[in-house]
mmCIF file of C-alpha atoms in Angstrom:
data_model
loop_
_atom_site.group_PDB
_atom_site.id
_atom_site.type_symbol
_atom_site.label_atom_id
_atom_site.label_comp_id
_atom_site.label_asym_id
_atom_site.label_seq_id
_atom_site.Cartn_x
_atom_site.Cartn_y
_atom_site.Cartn_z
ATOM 1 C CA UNK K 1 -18.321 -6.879 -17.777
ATOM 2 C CA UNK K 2 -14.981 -5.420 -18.961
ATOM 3 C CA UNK K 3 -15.806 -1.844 -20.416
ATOM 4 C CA UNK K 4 -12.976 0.426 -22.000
ATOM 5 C CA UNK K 5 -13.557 4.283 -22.873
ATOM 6 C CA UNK K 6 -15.003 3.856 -26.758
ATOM 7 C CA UNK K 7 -12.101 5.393 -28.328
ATOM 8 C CA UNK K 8 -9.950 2.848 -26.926
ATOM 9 C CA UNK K 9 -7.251 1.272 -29.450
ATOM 10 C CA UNK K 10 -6.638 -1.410 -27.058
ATOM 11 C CA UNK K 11 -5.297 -4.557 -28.124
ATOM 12 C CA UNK K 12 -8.001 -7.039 -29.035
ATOM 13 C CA UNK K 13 -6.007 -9.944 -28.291
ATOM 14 C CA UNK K 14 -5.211 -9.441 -24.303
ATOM 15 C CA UNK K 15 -8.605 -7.958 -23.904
ATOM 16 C CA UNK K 16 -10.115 -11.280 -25.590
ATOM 17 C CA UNK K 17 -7.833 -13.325 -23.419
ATOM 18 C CA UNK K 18 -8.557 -11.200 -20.221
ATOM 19 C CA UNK K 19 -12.207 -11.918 -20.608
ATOM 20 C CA UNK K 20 -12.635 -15.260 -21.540
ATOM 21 C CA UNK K 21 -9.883 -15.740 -18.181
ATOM 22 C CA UNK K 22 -12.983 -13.517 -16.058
ATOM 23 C CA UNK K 23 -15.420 -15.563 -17.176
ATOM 24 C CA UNK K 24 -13.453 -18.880 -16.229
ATOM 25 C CA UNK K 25 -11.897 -18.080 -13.058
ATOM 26 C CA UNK K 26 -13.678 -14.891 -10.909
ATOM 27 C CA UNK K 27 -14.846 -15.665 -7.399
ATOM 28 C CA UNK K 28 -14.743 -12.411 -6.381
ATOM 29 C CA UNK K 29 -17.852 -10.621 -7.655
ATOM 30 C CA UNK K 30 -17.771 -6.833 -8.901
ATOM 31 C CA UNK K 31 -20.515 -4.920 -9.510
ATOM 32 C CA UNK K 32 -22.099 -5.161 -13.111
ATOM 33 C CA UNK K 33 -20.848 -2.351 -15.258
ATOM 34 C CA UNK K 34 -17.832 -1.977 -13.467
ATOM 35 C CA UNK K 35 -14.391 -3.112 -14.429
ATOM 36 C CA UNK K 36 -10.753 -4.187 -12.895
ATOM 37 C CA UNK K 37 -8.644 -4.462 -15.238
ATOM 38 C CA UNK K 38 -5.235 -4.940 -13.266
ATOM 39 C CA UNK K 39 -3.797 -5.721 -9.799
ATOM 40 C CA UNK K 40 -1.082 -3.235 -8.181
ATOM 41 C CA UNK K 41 0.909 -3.927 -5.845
ATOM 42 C CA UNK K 42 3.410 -1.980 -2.846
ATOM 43 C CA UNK K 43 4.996 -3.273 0.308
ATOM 44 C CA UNK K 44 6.773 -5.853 1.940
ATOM 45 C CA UNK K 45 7.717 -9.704 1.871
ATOM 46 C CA UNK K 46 3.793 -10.653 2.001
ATOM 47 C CA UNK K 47 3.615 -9.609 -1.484
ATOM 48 C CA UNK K 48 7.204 -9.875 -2.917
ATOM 49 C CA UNK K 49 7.067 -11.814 -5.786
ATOM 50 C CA UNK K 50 10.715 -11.905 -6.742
ATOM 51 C CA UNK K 51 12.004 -8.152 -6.837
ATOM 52 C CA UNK K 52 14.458 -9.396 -3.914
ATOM 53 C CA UNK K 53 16.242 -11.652 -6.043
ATOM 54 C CA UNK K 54 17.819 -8.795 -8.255
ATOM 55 C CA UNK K 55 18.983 -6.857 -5.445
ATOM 56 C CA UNK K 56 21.979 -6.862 -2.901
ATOM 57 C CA UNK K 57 20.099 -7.621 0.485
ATOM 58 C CA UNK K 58 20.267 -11.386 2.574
ATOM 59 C CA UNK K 59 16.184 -11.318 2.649
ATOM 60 C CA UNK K 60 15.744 -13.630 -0.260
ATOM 61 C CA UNK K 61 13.839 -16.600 -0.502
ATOM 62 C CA UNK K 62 15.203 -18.072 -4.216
ATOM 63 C CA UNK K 63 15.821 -20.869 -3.351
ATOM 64 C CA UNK K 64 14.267 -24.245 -1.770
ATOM 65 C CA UNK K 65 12.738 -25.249 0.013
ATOM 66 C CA UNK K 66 10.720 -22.055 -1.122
ATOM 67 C CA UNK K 67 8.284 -22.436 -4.143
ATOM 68 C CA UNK K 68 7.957 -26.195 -2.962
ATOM 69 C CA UNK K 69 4.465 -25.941 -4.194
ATOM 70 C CA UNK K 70 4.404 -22.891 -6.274
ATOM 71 C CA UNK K 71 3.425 -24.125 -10.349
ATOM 72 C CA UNK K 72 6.805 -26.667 -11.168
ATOM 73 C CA UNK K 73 8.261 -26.148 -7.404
ATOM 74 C CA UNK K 74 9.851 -23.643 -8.717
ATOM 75 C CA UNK K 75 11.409 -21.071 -6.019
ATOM 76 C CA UNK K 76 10.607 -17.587 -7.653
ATOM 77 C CA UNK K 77 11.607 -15.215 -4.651
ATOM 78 C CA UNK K 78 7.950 -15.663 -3.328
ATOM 79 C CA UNK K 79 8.225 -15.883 1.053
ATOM 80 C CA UNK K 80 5.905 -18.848 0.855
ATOM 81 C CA UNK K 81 5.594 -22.586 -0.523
ATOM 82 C CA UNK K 82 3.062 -21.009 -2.908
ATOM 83 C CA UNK K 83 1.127 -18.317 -4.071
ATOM 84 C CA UNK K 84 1.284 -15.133 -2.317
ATOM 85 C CA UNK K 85 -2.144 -12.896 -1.538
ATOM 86 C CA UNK K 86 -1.326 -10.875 -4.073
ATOM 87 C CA UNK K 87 -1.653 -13.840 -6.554
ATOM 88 C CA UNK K 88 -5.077 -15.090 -4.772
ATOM 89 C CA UNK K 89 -6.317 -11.604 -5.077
ATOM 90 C CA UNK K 90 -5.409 -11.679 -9.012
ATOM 91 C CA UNK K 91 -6.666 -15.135 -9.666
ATOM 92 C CA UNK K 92 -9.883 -14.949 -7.640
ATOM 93 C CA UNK K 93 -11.217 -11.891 -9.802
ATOM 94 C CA UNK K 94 -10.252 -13.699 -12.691
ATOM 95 C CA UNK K 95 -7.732 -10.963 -14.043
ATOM 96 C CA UNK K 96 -4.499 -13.675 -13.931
ATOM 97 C CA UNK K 97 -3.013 -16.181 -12.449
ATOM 98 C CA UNK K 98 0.224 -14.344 -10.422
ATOM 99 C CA UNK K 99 0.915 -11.337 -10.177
ATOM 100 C CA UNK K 100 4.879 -10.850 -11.575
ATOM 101 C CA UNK K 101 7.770 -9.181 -9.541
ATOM 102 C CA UNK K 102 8.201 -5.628 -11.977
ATOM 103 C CA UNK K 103 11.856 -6.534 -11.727
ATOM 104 C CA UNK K 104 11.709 -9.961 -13.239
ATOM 105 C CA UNK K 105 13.786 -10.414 -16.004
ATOM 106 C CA UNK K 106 11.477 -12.302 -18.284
ATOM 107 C CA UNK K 107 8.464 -9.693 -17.218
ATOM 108 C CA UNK K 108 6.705 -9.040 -21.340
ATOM 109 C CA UNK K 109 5.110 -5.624 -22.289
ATOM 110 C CA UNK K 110 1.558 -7.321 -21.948
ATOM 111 C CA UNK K 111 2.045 -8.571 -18.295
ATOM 112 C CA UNK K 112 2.270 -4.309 -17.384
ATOM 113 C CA UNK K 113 -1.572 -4.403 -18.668
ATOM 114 C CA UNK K 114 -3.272 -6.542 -16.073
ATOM 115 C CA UNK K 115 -0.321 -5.470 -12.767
ATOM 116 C CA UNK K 116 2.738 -6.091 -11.151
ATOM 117 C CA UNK K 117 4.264 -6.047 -7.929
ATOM 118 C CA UNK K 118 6.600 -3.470 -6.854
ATOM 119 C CA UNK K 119 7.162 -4.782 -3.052
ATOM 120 C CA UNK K 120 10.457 -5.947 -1.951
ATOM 121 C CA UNK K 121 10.741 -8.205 1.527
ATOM 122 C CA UNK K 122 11.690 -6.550 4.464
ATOM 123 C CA UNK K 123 10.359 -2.651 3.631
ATOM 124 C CA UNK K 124 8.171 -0.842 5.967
ATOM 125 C CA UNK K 125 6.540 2.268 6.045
ATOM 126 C CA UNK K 126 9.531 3.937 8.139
ATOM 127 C CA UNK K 127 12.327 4.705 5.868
ATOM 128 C CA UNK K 128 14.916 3.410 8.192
ATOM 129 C CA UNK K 129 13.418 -0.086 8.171
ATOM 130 C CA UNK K 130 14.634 -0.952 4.394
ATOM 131 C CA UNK K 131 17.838 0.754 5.076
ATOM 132 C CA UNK K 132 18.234 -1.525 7.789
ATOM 133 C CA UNK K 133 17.398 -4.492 5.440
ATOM 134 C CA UNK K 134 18.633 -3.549 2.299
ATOM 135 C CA UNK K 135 15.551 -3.438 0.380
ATOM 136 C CA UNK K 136 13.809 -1.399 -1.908
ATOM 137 C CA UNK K 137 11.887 1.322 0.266
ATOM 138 C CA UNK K 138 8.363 2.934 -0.598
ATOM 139 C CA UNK K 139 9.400 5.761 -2.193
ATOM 140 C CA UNK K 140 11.904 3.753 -4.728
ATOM 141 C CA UNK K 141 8.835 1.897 -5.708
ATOM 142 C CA UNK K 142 6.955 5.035 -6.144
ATOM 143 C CA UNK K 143 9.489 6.010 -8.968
ATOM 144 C CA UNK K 144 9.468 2.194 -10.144
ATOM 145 C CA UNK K 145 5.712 2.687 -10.027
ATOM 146 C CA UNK K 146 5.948 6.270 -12.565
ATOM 147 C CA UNK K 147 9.060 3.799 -14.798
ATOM 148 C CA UNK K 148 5.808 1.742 -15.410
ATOM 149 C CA UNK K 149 3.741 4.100 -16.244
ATOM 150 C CA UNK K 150 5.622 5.046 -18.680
ATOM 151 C CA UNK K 151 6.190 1.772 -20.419
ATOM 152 C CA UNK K 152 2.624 0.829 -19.853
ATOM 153 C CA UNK K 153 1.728 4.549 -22.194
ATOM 154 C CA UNK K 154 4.505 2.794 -24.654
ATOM 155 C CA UNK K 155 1.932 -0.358 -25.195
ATOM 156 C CA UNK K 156 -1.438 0.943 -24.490
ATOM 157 C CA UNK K 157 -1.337 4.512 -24.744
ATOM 158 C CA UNK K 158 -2.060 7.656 -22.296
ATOM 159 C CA UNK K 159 -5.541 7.199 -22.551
ATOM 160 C CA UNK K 160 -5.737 3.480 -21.642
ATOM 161 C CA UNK K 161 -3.249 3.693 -19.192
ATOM 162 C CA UNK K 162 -4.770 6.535 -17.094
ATOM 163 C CA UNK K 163 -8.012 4.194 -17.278
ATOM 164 C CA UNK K 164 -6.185 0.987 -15.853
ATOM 165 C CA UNK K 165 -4.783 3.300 -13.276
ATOM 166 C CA UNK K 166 -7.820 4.371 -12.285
ATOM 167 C CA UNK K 167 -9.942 1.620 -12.453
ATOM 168 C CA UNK K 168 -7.623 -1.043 -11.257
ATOM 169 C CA UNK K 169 -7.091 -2.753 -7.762
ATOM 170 C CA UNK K 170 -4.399 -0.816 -5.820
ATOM 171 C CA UNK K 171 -3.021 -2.714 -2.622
ATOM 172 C CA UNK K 172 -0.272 -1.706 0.152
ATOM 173 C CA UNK K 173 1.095 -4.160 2.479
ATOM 174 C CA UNK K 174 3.359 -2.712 4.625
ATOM 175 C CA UNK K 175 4.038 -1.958 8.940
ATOM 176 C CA UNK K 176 4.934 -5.475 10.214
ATOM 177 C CA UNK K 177 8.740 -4.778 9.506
ATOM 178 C CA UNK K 178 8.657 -1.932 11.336
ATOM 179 C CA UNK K 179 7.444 -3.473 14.493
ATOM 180 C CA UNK K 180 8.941 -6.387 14.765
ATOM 181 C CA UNK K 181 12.247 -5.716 12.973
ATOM 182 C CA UNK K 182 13.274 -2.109 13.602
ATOM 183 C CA UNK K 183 11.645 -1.218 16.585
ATOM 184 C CA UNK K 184 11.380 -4.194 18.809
ATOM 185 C CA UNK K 185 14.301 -6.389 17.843
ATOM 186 C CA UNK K 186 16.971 -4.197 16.270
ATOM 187 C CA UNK K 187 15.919 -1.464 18.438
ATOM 188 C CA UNK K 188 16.503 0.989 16.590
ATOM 189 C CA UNK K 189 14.137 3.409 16.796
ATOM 190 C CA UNK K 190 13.253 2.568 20.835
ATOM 191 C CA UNK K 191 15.188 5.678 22.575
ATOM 192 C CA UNK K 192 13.876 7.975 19.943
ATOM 193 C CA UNK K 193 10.163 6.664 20.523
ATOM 194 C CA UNK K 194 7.752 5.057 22.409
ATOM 195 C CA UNK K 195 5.096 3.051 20.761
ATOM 196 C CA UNK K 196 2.649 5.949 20.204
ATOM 197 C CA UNK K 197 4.921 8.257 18.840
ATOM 198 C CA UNK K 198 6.276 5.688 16.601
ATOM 199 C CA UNK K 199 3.025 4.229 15.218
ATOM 200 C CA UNK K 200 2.699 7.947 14.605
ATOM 201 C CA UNK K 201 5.885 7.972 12.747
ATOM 202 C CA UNK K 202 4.306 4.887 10.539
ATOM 203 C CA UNK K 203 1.073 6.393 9.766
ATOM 204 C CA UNK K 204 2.161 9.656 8.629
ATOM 205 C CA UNK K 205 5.018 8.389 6.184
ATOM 206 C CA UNK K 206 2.173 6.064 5.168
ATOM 207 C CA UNK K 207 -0.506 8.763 4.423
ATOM 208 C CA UNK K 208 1.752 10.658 2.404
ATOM 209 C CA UNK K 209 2.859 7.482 0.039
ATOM 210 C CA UNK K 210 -0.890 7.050 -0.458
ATOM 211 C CA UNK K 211 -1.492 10.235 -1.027
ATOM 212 C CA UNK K 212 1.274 10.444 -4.102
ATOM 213 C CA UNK K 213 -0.379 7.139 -5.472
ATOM 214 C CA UNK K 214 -3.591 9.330 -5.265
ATOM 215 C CA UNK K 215 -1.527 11.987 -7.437
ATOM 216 C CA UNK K 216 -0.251 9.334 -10.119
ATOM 217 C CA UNK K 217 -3.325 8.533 -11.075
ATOM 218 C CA UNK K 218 -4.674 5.367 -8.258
ATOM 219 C CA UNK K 219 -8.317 5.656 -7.302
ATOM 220 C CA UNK K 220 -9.247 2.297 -6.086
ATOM 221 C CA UNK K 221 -6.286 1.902 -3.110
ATOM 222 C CA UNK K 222 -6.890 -0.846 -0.569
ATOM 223 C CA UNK K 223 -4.371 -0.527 2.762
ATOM 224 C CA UNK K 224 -3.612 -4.358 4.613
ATOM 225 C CA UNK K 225 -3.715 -3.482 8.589
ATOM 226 C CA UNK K 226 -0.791 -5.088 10.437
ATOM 227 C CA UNK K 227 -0.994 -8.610 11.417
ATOM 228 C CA UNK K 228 -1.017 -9.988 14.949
ATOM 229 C CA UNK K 229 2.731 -9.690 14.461
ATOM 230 C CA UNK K 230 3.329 -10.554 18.153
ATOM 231 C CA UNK K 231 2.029 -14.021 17.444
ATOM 232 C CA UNK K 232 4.108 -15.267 14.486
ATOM 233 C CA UNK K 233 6.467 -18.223 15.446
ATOM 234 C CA UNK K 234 9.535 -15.498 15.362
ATOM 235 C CA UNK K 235 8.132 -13.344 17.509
ATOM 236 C CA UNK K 236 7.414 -16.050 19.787
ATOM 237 C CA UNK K 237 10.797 -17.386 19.998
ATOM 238 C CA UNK K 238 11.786 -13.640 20.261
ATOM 239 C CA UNK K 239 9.500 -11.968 23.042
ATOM 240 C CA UNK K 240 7.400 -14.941 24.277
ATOM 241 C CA UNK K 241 8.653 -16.387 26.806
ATOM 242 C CA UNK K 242 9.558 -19.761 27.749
ATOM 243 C CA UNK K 243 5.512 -20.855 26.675
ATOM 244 C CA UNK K 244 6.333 -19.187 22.893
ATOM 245 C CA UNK K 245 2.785 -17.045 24.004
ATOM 246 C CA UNK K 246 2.000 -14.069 21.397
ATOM 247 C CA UNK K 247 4.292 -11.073 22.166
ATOM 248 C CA UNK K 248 1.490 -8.721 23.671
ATOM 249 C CA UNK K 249 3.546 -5.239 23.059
ATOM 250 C CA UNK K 250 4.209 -6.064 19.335
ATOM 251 C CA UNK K 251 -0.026 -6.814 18.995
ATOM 252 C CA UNK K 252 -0.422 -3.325 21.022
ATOM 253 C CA UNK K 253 1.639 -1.610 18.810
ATOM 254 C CA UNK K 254 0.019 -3.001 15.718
ATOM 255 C CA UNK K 255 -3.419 -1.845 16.910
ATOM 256 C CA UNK K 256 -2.854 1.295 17.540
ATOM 257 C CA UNK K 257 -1.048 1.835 14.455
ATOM 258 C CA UNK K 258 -4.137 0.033 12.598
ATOM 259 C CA UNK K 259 -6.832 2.008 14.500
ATOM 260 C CA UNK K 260 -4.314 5.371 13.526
ATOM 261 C CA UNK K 261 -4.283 4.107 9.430
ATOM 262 C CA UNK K 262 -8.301 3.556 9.692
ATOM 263 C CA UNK K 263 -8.571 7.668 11.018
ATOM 264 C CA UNK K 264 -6.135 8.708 8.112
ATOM 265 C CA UNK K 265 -8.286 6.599 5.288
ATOM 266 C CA UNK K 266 -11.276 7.946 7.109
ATOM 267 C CA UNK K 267 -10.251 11.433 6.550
ATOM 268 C CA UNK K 268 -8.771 10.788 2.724
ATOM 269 C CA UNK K 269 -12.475 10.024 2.095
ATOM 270 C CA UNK K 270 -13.508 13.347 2.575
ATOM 271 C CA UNK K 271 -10.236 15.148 1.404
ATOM 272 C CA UNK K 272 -10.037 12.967 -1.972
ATOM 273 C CA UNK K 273 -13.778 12.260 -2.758
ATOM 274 C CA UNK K 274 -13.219 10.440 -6.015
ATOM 275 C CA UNK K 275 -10.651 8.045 -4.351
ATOM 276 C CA UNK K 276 -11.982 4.715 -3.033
ATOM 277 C CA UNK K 277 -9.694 3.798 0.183
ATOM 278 C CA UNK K 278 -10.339 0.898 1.780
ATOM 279 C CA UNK K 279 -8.998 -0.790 5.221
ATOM 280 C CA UNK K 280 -8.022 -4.701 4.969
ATOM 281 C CA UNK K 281 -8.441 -6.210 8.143
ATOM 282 C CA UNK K 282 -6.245 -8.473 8.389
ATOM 283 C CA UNK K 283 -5.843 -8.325 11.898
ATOM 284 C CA UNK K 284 -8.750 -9.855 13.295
ATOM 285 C CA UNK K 285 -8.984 -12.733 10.654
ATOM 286 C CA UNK K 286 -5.700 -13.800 11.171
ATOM 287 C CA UNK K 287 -5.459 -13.882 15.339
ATOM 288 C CA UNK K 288 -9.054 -15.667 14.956
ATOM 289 C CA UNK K 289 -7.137 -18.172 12.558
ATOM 290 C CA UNK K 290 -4.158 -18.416 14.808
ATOM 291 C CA UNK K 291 -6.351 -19.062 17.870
ATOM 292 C CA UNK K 292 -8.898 -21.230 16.624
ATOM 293 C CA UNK K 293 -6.876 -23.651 13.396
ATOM 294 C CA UNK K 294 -8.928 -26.664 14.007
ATOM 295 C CA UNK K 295 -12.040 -24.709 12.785
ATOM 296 C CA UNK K 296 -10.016 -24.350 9.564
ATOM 297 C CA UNK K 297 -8.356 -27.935 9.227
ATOM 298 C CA UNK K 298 -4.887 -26.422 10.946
ATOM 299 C CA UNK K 299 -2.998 -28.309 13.636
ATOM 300 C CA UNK K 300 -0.070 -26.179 14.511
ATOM 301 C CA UNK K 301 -0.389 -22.277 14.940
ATOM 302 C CA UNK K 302 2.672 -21.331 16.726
ATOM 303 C CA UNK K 303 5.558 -23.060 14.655
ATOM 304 C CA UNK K 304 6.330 -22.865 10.857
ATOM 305 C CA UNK K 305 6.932 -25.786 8.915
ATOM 306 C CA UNK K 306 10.438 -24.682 7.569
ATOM 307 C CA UNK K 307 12.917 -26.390 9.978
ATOM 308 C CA UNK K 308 12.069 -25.924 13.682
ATOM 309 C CA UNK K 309 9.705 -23.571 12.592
ATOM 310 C CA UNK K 310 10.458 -21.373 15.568
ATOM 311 C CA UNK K 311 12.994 -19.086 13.785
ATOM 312 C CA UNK K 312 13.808 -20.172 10.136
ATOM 313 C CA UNK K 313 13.060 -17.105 7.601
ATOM 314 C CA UNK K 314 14.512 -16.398 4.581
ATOM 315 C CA UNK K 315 18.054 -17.709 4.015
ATOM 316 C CA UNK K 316 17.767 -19.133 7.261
ATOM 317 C CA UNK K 317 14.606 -21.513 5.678
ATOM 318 C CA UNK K 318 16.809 -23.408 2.739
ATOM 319 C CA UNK K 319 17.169 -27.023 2.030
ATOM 320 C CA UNK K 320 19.867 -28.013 4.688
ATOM 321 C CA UNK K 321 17.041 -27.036 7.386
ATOM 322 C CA UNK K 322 16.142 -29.729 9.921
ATOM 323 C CA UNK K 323 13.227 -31.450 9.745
ATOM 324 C CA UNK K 324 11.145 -29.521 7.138
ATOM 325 C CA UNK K 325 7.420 -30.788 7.678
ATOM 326 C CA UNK K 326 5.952 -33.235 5.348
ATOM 327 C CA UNK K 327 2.525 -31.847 5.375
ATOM 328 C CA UNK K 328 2.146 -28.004 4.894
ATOM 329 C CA UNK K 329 -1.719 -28.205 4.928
ATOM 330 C CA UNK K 330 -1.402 -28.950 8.464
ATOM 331 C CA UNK K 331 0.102 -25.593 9.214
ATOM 332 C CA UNK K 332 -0.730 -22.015 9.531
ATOM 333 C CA UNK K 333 2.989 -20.907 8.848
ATOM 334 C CA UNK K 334 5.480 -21.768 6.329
ATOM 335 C CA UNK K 335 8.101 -20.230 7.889
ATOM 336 C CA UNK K 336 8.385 -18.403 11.440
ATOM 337 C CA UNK K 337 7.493 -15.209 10.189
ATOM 338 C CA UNK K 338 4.768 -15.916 6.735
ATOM 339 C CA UNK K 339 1.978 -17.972 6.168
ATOM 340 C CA UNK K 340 1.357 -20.614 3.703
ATOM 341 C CA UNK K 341 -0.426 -20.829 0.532
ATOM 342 C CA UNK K 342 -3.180 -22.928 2.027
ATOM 343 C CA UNK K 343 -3.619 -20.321 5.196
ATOM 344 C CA UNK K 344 -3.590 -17.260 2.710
ATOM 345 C CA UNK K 345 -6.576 -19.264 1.082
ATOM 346 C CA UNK K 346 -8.396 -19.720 3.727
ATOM 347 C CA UNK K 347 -7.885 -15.634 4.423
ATOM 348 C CA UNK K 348 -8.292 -13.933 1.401
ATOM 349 C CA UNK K 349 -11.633 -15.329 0.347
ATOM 350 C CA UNK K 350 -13.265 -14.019 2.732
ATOM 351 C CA UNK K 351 -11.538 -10.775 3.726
ATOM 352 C CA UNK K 352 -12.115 -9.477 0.000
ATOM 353 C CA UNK K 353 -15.918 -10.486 -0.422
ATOM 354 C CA UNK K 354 -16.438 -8.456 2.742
ATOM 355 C CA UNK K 355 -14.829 -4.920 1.113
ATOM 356 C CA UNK K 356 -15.457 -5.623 -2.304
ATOM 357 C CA UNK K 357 -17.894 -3.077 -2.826
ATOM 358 C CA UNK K 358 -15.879 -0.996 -1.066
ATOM 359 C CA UNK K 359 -13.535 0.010 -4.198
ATOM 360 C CA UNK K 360 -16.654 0.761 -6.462
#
């Protein structure tokens, strides 16, 4: 049931569209009495929905054959041939069907009431990895993220909007840039730091970004572990070997940076007792995915279907690629570096009915 304060001046007309669009289209079960009214959103490429395409960086992904299979194969700046997590997460608790990029030019007033996404493809947690990328770091969409605020007060009011802050779905997708891109390939933070020191480096800039959600307002904040970023087709190419195998160092370093993150959100628990932060293991579910697609109706694992599928991401993954694939379903990877719509499905489901209760 959707419950606002009883002072509430809301507007009747989004909340009467909001809950006949709960009733119609929630998988994702919340506990009775309790409310989400919107989905936020921070990080990387996993959950870009566009904010790339209005800034000067090469990650962009406008273009076909992106959005092959996104509503009108339409290529929106989403790293994917469809929806992104971010848009699964929206649509399977039944709050909308995308989430929007905040920096789309056609985003409307009432789209700030049920979330946006502030994450821009190619950020990380370590400040240098955007820089390197030219892409909108963490702490730019922290002051995106208090621009909305702002506007959001201009159509709901200060009392609505600290509710929707606080009530609402907060997610942060973010340290798989930082592994494979600045430390392992660019090298650029290797002579500085070895992999312990660095997954240090990620886990304290990440504590303090949650922690200045925490102050804006965000209660319910769920943090994405790192992939098995050693075992996406790039990576493969990159640091497997002659056999593509998974690229053991990168999956080392992701672990101990997800086993660090799971300590710090351990520890906000008792430091921020109203705050609900929850770990998204994405980890496991995905290397069980890669390992095992036939138990999922997969057939490749280890290539993506853009091109050769062995390095084609972002402008490298456009329409004068070789051989795009024919059937998508077939694969776990779009391109060598993100998964596809149906592979997100398959992931999301379950991963969120797990930690549901979690944010309550």
């Amino acid at each position: 049931m959707l419950v606002f304060p009883s002072s509430s001046t809301f507007l009747l007309p989004h909340l009467l569209v909001f809950a006949l669009f709960i009733t119609a289209k929630a998988l994702l079960k919340i506990p009775e009495n309790q409310t989400m009214p919107a989905v936020i959103v921070f990080g990387d490429s996993i959950v870009d929905a566009g904010n790339n395409n209005v800034i000067q960086t090469i990650i962009k992904c406008n273009f076909l054959p992106y959005g092959r299979d996104f509503d009108g194969g339409v290529p929106t700046g989403r790293f994917c041939n469809g929806k992104i997590p971010s848009d699964l997460i929206a649509e399977e608790l039944g709050i909308k069907d995308t989430v929007p990029a905040y920096l789309d030019p056609t985003l409307k007033p009432q789209d700030l009431i049920t979330g946006v996404t502030f994450a821009s493809g190619g950020t990380g947690y370590d400040p240098l990895t955007s820089k390197l990328a030219s892409v909108i770091p963490l702490g730019e969409q922290l002051n995106y993220f208090k621009e909305y605020i702002a506007k959001l007060k201009d159509v709901v009011g200060e009392e609505q909007t600290n509710f929707i802050l606080a009530k609402s779905m907060i997610l942060v997708v973010a340290g798989s840039d930082d592994i494979a891109n600045t430390y392992f390939v660019l090298r650029a933070r290797k002579l500085q730091y070895d992999i312990p020191a660095y997954t240090d480096l990620m886990v304290n800039s990440a504590a303090e970004f949650l922690k200045e959600l925490y102050g804006l307002g965000a209660r319910r904040i769920g943090v994405f572990s790192t992939p098995p970023i050693g075992c996406v087709p790039s990576q493969r190419t990159l640091a497997g070997g002659i056999e593509r195998e998974c690229a053991e160092d990168y999956n080392v370093a992701a672990t101990l940076f997800n086993n660090k993150l799971i300590s710090v959100l351990d520890s906000f628990r008792t430091s921020m007792p109203d705050g609900r932060f929850v770990y998204i293991d994405v980890y496991n579910p995905l290397l069980d995915l890669i390992e095992n697609p036939q138990k999922s109706g997969f057939e490749v694992a280890n290539k993506g279907c853009c091109g050769t599928g062995n390095i084609e991401v972002s402008v490298l993954c456009n329409q004068l690629s070789p051989s795009t694939c024919t059937d998508v379903d077939k694969y776990i990877f779009w391109d060598s570096y993100h998964p596809t719509e149906k592979a997100y499905r398959v992931l999301v489901t379950p991963v969120f009915q797990k930690i549901m209760n979690e944010f309550f």
